[in-house]
PDB file of C-alpha atoms in Angstrom:
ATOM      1  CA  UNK A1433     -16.082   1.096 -17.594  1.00 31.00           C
ATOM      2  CA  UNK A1434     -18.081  -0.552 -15.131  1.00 35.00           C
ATOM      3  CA  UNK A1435     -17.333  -1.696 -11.519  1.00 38.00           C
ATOM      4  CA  UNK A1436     -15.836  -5.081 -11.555  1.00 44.00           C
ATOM      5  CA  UNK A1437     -12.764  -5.087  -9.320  1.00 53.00           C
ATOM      6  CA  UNK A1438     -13.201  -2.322  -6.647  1.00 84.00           C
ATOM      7  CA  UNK A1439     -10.800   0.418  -5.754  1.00 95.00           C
ATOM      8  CA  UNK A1440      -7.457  -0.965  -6.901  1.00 97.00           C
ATOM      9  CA  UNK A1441      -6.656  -1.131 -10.853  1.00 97.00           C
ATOM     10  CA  UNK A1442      -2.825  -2.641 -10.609  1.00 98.00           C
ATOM     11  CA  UNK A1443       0.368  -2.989  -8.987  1.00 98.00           C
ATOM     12  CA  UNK A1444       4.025  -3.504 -10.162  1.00 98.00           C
ATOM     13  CA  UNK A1445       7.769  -3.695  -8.834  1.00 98.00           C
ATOM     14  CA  UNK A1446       9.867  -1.471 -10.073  1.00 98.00           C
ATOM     15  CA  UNK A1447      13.996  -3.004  -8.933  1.00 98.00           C
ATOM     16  CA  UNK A1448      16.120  -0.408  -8.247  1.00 98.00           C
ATOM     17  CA  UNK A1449      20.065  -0.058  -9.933  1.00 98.00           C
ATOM     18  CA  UNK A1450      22.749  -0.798  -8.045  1.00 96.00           C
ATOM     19  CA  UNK A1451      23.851   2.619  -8.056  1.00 96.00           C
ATOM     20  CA  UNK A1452      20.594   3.763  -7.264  1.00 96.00           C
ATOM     21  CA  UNK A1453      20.483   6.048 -10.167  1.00 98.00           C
ATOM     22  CA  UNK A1454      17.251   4.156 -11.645  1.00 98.00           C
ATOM     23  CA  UNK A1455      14.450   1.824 -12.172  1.00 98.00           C
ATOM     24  CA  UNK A1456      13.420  -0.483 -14.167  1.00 98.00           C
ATOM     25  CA  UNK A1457      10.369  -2.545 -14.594  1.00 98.00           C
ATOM     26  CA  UNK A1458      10.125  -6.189 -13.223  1.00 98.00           C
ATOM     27  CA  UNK A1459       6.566  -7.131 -12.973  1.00 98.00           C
ATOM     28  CA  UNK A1460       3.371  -6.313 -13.129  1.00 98.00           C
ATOM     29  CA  UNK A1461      -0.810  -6.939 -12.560  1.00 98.00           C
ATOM     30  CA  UNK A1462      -3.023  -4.892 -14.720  1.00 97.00           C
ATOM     31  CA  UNK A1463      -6.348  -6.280 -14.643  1.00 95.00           C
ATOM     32  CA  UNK A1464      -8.471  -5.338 -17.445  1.00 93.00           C
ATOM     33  CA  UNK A1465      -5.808  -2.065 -17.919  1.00 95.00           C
ATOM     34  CA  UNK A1466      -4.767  -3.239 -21.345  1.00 96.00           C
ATOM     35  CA  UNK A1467      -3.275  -0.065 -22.230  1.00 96.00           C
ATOM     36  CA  UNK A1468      -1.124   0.237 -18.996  1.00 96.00           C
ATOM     37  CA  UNK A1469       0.288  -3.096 -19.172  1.00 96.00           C
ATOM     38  CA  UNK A1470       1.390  -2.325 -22.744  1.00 96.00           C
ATOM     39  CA  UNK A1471       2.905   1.033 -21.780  1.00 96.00           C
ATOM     40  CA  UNK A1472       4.766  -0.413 -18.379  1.00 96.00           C
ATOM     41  CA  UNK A1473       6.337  -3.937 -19.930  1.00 92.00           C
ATOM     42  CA  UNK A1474      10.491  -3.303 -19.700  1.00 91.00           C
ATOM     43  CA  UNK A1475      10.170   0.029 -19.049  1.00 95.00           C
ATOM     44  CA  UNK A1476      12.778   1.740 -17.412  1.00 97.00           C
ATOM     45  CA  UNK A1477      13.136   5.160 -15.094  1.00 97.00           C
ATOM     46  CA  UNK A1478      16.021   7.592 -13.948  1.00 97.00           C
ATOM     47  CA  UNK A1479      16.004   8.453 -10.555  1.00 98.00           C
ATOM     48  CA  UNK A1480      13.097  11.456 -10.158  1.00 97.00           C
ATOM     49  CA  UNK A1481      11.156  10.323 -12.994  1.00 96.00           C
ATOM     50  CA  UNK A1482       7.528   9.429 -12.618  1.00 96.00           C
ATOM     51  CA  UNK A1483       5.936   8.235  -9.673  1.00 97.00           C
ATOM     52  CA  UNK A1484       8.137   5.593  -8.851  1.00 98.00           C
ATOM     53  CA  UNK A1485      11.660   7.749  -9.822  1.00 97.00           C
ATOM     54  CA  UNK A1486      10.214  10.300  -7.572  1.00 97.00           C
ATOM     55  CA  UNK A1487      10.082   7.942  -4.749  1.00 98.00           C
ATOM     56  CA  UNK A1488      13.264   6.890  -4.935  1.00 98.00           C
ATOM     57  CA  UNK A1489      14.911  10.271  -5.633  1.00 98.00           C
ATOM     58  CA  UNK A1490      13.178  11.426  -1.889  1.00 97.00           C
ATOM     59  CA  UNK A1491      13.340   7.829  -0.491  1.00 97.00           C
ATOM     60  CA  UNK A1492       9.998   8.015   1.197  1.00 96.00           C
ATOM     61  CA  UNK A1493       6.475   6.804  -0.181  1.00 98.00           C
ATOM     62  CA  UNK A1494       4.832   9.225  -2.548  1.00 97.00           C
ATOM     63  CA  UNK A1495       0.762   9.208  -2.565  1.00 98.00           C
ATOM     64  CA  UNK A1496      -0.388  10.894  -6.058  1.00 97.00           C
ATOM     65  CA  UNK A1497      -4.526  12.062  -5.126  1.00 95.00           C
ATOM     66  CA  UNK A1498      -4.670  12.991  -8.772  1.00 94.00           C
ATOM     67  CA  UNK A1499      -2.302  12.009 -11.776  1.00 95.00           C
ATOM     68  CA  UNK A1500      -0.567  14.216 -14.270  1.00 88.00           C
ATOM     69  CA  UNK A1501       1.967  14.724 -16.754  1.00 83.00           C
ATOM     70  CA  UNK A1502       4.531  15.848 -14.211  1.00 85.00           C
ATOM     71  CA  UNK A1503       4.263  13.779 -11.818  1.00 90.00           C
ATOM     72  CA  UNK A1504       3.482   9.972 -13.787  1.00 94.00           C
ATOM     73  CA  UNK A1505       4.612   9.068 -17.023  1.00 90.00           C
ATOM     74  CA  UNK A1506       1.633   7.077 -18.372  1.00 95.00           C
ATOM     75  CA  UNK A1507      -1.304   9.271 -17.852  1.00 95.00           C
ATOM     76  CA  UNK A1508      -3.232   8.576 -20.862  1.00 95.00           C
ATOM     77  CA  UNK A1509      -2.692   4.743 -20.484  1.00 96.00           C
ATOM     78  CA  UNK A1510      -4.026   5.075 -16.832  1.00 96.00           C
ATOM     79  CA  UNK A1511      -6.801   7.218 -18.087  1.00 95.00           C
ATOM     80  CA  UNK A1512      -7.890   4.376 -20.238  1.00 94.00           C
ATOM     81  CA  UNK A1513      -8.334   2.115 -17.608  1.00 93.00           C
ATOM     82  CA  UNK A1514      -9.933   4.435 -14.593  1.00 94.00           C
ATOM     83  CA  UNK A1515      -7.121   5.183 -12.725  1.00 97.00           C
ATOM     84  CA  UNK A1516      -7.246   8.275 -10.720  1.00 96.00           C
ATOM     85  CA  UNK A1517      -4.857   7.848  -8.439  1.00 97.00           C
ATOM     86  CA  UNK A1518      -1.619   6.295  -7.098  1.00 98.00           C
ATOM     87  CA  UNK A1519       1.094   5.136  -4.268  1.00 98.00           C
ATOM     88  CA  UNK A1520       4.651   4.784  -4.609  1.00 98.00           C
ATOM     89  CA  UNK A1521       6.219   2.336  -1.584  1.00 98.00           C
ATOM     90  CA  UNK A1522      10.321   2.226  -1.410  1.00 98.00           C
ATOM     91  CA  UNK A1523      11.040  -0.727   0.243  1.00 97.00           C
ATOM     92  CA  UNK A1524      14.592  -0.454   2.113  1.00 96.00           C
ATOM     93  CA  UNK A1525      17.226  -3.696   2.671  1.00 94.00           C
ATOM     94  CA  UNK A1526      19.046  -2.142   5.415  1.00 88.00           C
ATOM     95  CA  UNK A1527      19.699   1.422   4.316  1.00 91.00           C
ATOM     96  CA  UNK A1528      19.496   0.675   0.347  1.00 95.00           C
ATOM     97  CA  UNK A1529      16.339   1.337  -1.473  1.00 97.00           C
ATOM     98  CA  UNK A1530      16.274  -1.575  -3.707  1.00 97.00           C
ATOM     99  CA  UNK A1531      12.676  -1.574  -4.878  1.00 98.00           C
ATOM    100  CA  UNK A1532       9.161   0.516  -5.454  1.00 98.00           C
ATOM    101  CA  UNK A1533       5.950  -0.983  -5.588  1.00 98.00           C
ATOM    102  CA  UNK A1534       3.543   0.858  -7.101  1.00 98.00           C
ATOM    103  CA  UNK A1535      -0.124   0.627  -7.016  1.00 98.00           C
ATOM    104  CA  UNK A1536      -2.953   2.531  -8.827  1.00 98.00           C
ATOM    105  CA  UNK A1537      -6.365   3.557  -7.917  1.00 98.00           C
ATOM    106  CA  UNK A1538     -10.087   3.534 -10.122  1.00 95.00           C
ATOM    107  CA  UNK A1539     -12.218   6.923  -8.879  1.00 89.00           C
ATOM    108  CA  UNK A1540     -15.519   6.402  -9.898  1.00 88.00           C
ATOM    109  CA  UNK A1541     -18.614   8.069  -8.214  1.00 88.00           C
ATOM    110  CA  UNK A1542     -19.834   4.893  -6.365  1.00 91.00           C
ATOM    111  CA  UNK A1543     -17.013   4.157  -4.678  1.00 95.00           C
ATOM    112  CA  UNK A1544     -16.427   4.795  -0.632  1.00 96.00           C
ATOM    113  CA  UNK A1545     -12.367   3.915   0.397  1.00 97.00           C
ATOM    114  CA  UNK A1546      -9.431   5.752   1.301  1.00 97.00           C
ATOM    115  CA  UNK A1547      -5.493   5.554   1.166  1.00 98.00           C
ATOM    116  CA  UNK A1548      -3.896   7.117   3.296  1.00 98.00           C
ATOM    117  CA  UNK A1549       0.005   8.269   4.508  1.00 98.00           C
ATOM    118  CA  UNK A1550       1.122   9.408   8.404  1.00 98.00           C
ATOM    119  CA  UNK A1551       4.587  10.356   9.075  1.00 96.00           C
ATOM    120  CA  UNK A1552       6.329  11.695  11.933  1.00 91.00           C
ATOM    121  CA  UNK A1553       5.141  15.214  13.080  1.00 73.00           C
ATOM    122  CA  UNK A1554       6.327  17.260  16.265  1.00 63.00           C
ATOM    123  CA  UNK A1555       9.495  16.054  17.011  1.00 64.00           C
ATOM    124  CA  UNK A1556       8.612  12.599  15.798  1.00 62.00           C
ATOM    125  CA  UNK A1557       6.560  11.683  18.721  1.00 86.00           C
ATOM    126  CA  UNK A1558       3.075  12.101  16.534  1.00 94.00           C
ATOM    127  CA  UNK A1559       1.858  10.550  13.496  1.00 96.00           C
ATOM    128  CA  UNK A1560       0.338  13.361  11.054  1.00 96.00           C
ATOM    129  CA  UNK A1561      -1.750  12.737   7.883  1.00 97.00           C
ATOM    130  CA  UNK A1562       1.139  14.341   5.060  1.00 96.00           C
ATOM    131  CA  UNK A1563      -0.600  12.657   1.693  1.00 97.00           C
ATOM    132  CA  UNK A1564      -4.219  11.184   0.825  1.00 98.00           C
ATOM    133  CA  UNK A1565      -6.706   9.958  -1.387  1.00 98.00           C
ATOM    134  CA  UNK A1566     -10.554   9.980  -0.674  1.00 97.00           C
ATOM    135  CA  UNK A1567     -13.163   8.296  -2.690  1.00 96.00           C
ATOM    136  CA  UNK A1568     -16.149   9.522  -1.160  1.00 94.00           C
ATOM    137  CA  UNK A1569     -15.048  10.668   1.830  1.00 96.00           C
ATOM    138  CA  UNK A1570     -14.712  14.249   1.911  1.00 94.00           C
ATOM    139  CA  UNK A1571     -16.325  14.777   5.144  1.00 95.00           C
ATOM    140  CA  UNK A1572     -13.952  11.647   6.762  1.00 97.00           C
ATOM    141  CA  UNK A1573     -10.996  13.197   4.584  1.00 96.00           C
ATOM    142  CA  UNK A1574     -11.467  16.803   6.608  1.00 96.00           C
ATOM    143  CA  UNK A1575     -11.501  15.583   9.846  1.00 95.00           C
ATOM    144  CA  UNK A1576      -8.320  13.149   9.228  1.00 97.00           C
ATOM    145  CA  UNK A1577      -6.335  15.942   8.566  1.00 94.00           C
ATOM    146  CA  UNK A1578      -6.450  17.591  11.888  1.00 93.00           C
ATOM    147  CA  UNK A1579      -5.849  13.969  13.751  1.00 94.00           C
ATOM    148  CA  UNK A1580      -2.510  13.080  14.997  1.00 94.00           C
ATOM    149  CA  UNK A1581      -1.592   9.739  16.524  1.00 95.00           C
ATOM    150  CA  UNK A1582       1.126   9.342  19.232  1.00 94.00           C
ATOM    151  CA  UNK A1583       2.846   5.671  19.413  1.00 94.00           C
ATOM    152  CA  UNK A1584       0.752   2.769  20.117  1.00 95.00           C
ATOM    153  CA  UNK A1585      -2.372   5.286  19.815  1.00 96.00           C
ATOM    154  CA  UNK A1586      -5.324   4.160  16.714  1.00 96.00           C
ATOM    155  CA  UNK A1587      -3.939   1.901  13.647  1.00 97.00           C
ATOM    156  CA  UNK A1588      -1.382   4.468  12.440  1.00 97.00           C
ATOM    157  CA  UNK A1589       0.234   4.823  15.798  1.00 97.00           C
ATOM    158  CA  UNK A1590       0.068   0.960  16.433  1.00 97.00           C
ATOM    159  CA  UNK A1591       1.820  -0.161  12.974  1.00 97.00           C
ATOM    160  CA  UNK A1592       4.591   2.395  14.251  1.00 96.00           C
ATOM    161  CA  UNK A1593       5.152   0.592  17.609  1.00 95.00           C
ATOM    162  CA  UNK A1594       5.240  -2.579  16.182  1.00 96.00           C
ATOM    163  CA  UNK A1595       7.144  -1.856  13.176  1.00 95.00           C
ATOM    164  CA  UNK A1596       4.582  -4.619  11.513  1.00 97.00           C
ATOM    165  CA  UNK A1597       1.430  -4.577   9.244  1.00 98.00           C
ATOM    166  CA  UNK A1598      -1.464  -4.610  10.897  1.00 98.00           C
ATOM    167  CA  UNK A1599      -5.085  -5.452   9.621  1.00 98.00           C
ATOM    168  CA  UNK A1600      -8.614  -4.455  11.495  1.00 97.00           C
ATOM    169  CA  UNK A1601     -12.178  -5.320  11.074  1.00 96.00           C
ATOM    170  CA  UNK A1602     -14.840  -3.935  12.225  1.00 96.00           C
ATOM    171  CA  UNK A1603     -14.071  -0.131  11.516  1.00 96.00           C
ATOM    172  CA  UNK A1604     -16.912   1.190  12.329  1.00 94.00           C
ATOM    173  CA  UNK A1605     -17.429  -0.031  15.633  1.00 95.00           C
ATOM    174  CA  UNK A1606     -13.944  -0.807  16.603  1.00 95.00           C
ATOM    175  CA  UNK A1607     -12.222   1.055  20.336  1.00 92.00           C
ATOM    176  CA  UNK A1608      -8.739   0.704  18.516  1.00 93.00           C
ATOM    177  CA  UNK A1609      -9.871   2.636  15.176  1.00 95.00           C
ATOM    178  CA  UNK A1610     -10.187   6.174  16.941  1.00 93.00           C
ATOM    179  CA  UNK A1611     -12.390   7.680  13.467  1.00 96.00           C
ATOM    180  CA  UNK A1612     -14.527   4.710  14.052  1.00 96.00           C
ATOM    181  CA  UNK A1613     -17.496   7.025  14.035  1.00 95.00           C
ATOM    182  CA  UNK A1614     -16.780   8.447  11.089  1.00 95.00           C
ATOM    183  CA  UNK A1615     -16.224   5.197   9.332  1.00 96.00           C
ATOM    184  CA  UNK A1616     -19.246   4.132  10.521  1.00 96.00           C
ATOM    185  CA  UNK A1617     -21.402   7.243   8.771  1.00 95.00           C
ATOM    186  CA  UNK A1618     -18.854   6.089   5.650  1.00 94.00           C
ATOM    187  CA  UNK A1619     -19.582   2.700   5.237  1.00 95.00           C
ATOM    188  CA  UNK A1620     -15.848   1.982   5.669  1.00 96.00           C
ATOM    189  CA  UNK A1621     -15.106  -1.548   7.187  1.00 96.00           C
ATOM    190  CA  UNK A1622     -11.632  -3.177   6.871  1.00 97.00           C
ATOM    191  CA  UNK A1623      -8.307  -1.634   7.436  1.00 98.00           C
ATOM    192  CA  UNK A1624      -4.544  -2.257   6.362  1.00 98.00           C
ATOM    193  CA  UNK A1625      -1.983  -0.919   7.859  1.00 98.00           C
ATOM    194  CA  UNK A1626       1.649  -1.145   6.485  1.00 98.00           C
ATOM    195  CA  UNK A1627       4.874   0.728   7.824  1.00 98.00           C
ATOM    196  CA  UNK A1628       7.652   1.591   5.669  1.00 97.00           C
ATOM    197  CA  UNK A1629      11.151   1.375   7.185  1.00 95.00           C
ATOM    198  CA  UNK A1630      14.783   1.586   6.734  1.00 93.00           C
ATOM    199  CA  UNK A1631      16.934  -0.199   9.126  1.00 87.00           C
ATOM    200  CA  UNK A1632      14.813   0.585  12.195  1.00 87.00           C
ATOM    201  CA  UNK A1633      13.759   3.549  11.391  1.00 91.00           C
ATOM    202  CA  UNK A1634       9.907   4.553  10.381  1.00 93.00           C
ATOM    203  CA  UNK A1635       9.612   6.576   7.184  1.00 94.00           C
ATOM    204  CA  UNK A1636       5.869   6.644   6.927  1.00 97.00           C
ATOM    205  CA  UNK A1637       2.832   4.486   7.253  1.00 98.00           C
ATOM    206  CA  UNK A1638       0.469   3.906   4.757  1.00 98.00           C
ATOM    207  CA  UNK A1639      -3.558   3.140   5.288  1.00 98.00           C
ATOM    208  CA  UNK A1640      -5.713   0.955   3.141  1.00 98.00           C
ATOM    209  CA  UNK A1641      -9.656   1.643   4.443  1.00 98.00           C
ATOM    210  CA  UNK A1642     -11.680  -0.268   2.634  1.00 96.00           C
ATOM    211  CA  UNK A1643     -15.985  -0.358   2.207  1.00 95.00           C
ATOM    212  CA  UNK A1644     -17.758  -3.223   1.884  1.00 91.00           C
ATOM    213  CA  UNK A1645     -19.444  -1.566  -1.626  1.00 89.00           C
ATOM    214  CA  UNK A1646     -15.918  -0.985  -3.380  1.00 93.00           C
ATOM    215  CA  UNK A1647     -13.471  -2.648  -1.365  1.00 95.00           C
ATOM    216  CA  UNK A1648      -9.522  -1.867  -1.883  1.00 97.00           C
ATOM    217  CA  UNK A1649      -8.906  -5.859  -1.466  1.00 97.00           C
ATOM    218  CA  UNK A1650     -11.015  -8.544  -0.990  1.00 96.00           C
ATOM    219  CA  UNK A1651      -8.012 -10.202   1.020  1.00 97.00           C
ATOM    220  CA  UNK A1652      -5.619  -8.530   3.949  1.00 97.00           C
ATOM    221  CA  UNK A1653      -3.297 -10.640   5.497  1.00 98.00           C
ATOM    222  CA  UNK A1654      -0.221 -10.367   7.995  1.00 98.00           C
ATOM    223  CA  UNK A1655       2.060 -13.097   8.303  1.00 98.00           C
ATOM    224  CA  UNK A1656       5.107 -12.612  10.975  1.00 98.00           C
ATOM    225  CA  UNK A1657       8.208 -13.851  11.027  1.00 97.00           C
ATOM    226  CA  UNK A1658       8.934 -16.554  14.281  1.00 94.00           C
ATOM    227  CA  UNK A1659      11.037 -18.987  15.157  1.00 93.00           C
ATOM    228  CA  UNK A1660       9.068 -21.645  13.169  1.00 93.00           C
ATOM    229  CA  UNK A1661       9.961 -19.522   9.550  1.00 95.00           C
ATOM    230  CA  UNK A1662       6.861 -16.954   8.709  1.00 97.00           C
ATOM    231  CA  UNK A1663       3.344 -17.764   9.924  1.00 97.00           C
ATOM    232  CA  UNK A1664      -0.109 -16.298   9.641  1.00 98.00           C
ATOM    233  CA  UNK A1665      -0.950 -14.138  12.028  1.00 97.00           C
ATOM    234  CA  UNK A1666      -4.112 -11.895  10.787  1.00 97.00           C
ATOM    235  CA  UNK A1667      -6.419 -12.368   8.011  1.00 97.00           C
ATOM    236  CA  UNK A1668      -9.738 -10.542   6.833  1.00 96.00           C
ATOM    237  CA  UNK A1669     -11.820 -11.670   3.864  1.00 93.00           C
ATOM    238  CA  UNK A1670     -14.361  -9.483   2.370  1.00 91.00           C
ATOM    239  CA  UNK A1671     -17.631 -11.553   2.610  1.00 88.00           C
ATOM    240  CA  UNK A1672     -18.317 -13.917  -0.245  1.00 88.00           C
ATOM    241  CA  UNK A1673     -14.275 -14.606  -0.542  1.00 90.00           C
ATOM    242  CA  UNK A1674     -13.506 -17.910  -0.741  1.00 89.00           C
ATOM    243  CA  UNK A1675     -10.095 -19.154   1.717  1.00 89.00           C
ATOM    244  CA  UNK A1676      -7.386 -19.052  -0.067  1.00 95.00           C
ATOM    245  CA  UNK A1677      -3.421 -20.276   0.693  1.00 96.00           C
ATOM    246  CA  UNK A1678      -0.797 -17.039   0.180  1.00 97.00           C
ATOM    247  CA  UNK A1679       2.324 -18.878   1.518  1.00 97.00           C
ATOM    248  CA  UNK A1680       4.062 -19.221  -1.862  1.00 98.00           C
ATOM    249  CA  UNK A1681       3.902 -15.906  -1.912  1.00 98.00           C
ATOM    250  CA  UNK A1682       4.590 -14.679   1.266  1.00 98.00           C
ATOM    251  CA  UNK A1683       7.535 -17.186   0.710  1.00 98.00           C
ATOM    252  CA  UNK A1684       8.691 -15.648  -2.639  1.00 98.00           C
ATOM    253  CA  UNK A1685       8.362 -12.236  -1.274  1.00 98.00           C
ATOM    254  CA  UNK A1686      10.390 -13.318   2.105  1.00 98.00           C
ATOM    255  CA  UNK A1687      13.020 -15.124  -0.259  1.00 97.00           C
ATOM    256  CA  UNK A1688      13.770 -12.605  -2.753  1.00 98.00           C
ATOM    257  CA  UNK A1689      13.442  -9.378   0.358  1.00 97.00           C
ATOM    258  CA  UNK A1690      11.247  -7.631  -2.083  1.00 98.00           C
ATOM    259  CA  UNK A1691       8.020  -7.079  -3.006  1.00 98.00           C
ATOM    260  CA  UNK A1692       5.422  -9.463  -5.155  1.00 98.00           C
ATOM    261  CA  UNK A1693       2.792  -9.137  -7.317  1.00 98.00           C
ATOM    262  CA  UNK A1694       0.267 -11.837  -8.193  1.00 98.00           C
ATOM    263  CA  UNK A1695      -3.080 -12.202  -9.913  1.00 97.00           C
ATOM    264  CA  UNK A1696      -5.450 -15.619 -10.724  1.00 94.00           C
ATOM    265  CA  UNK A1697      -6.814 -18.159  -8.028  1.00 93.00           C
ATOM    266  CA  UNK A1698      -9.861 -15.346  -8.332  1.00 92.00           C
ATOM    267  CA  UNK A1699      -7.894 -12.714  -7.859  1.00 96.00           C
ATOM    268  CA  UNK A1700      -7.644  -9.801 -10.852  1.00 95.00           C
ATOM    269  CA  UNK A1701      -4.064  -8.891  -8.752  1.00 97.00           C
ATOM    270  CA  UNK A1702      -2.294  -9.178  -5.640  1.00 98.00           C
ATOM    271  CA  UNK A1703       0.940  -7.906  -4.240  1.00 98.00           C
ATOM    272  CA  UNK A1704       2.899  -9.356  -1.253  1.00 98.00           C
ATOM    273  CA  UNK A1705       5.073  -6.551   0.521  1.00 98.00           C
ATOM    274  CA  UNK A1706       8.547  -7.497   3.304  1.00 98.00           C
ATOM    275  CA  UNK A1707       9.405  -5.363   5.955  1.00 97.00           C
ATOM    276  CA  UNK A1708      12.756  -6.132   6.477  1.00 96.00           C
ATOM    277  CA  UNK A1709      14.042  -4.360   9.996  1.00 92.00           C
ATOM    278  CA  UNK A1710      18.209  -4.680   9.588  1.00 86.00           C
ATOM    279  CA  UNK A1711      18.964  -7.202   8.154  1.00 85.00           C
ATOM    280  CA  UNK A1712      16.159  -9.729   8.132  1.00 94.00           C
ATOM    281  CA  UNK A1713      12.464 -10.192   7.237  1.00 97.00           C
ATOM    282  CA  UNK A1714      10.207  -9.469  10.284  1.00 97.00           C
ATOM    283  CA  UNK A1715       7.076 -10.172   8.222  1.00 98.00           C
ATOM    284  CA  UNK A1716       4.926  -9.687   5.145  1.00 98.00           C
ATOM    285  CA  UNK A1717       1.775  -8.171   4.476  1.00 98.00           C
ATOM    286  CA  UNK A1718      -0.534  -9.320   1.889  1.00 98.00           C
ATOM    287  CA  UNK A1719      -3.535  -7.850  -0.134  1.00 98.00           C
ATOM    288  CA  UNK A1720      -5.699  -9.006  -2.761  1.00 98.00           C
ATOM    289  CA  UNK A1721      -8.631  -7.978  -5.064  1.00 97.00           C
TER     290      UNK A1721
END
């Protein structure tokens, strides 16, 4: 397989029963992953089962560095297609899980970029690394896992004050990225940052860093709610990446509280993802590749 699309292979959104009890499957990007989008069409999940069962059996995202049989139920179909690797994001309306998004990972030897998972250590008041997955980045991958971030403190620690998705350029060189040295020596450039809550309450947030040589999207956007309806507030296109409009999405995925995948307009796949805080939508973050 050669190196077409970057990190990121596919995403789908899995809705959640009523009772919680399972899954089923309600869309879905695949890319070239022929296999995977033959295996996933109207499949369905109990709670605990696979990746995305297993997220919403715990209720908090679930970051798989390396897939097997016990943990995902399509291993050979992801084989097929690259994928190495994947995330598992409940998204929360008020204190009911009512959907996963789950997206999957190519690991091939060229490729630099990292996803990444902080959650609450020390009495909540620091941001720990819990789950991650390198791709060529084991010396970046050591040193994250003895950082912690306090509140307001590098891009983990300001998604959790804000409660909102955050982008960043510049990596490498950047006072707010605190491992910006080490993403320099890496190569890495953009970041995404994307907190997962229920009610008001932070379960996690996850990290996209991307390279410029393999990026994870070619698009990161935040758009925040206002009191004109939901506006753009950040946006970072990988060089060569023609502008492009995301408001039908960002409306769809606003409308419907959940999140959205998408794919053509250039794009092999997309996926638009709410953060709903109580009872309404404070904004939507949006990547592309």
């Amino acid at each position: 397989m050669t190196q077409t699309h970057g990190m990121t292979a596919a995403a789908e959104v899995w809705a959640v029963s009523d009772d919680e009890a399972s899954l089923s499957w309600r869309e879905g990007v695949y890319g070239d992953c022929e296999a995977l989008r033959l295996a996933s069409r109207d499949a369905q999940l109990a709670s605990g089962e696979g990746l995305a069962g297993a997220a919403l059996a715990r209720r908090v995202p679930i970051l798989l560095e390396r897939l097997d049989d016990d943990c995902f139920d399509r291993t050979e179909a992801a084989a097929s297609g690259g994928v190495v690797s994947a995330i598992g994001l409940p998204v929360f309306d008020e204190a009911k899980l009512t959907s996963v998004a789950v997206v999957m990972f190519r690991g091939q030897p060229e490729m630099v970029g990292a996803v990444e998972l902080w959650a609450g250590r020390r009495g909540r008041f620091e941001l720990g690394l819990t789950e991650a997955y390198y791709a060529g980045l084991e010396r970046f991958g050591k040193v994250s896992r003895h950082v912690n971030f306090p509140m307001g403190s590098g891009l983990p620690g300001m998604v959790w004050q804000t409660a909102m998705p955050r982008v960043m350029s510049g990596l490498g060189s950047s006072r707010e990225f605190l491992r910006s040295s080490g993403a320099e020596t890496a190569g890495l450039t953009d970041g995404f940052g994307y907190p997962i809550v229920c009610r008001n309450e932070l379960k996690a947030v996850m990290l996209w860093l991307s390279s410029g040589a393999s990026p994870l999207a070619r698009l990161h956007e935040v758009w925040q709610m206002g009191a004109a309806g939901l506006q753009r507030t950040a946006s970072i296109f990988a060089p060569g990446t023609e502008a492009w409009d995301a408001s039908a999405v960002v409306e769809q995925a606003s409308g419907e509280r959940r999140p959205v995948v998408f794919e053509g307009d250039g794009w092999s796949g997309g996926i638009a993802l709410p953060v709903l805080v109580h009872d309404r939508v404070a904004g939507v973050g949006v990547l592309a590749w």
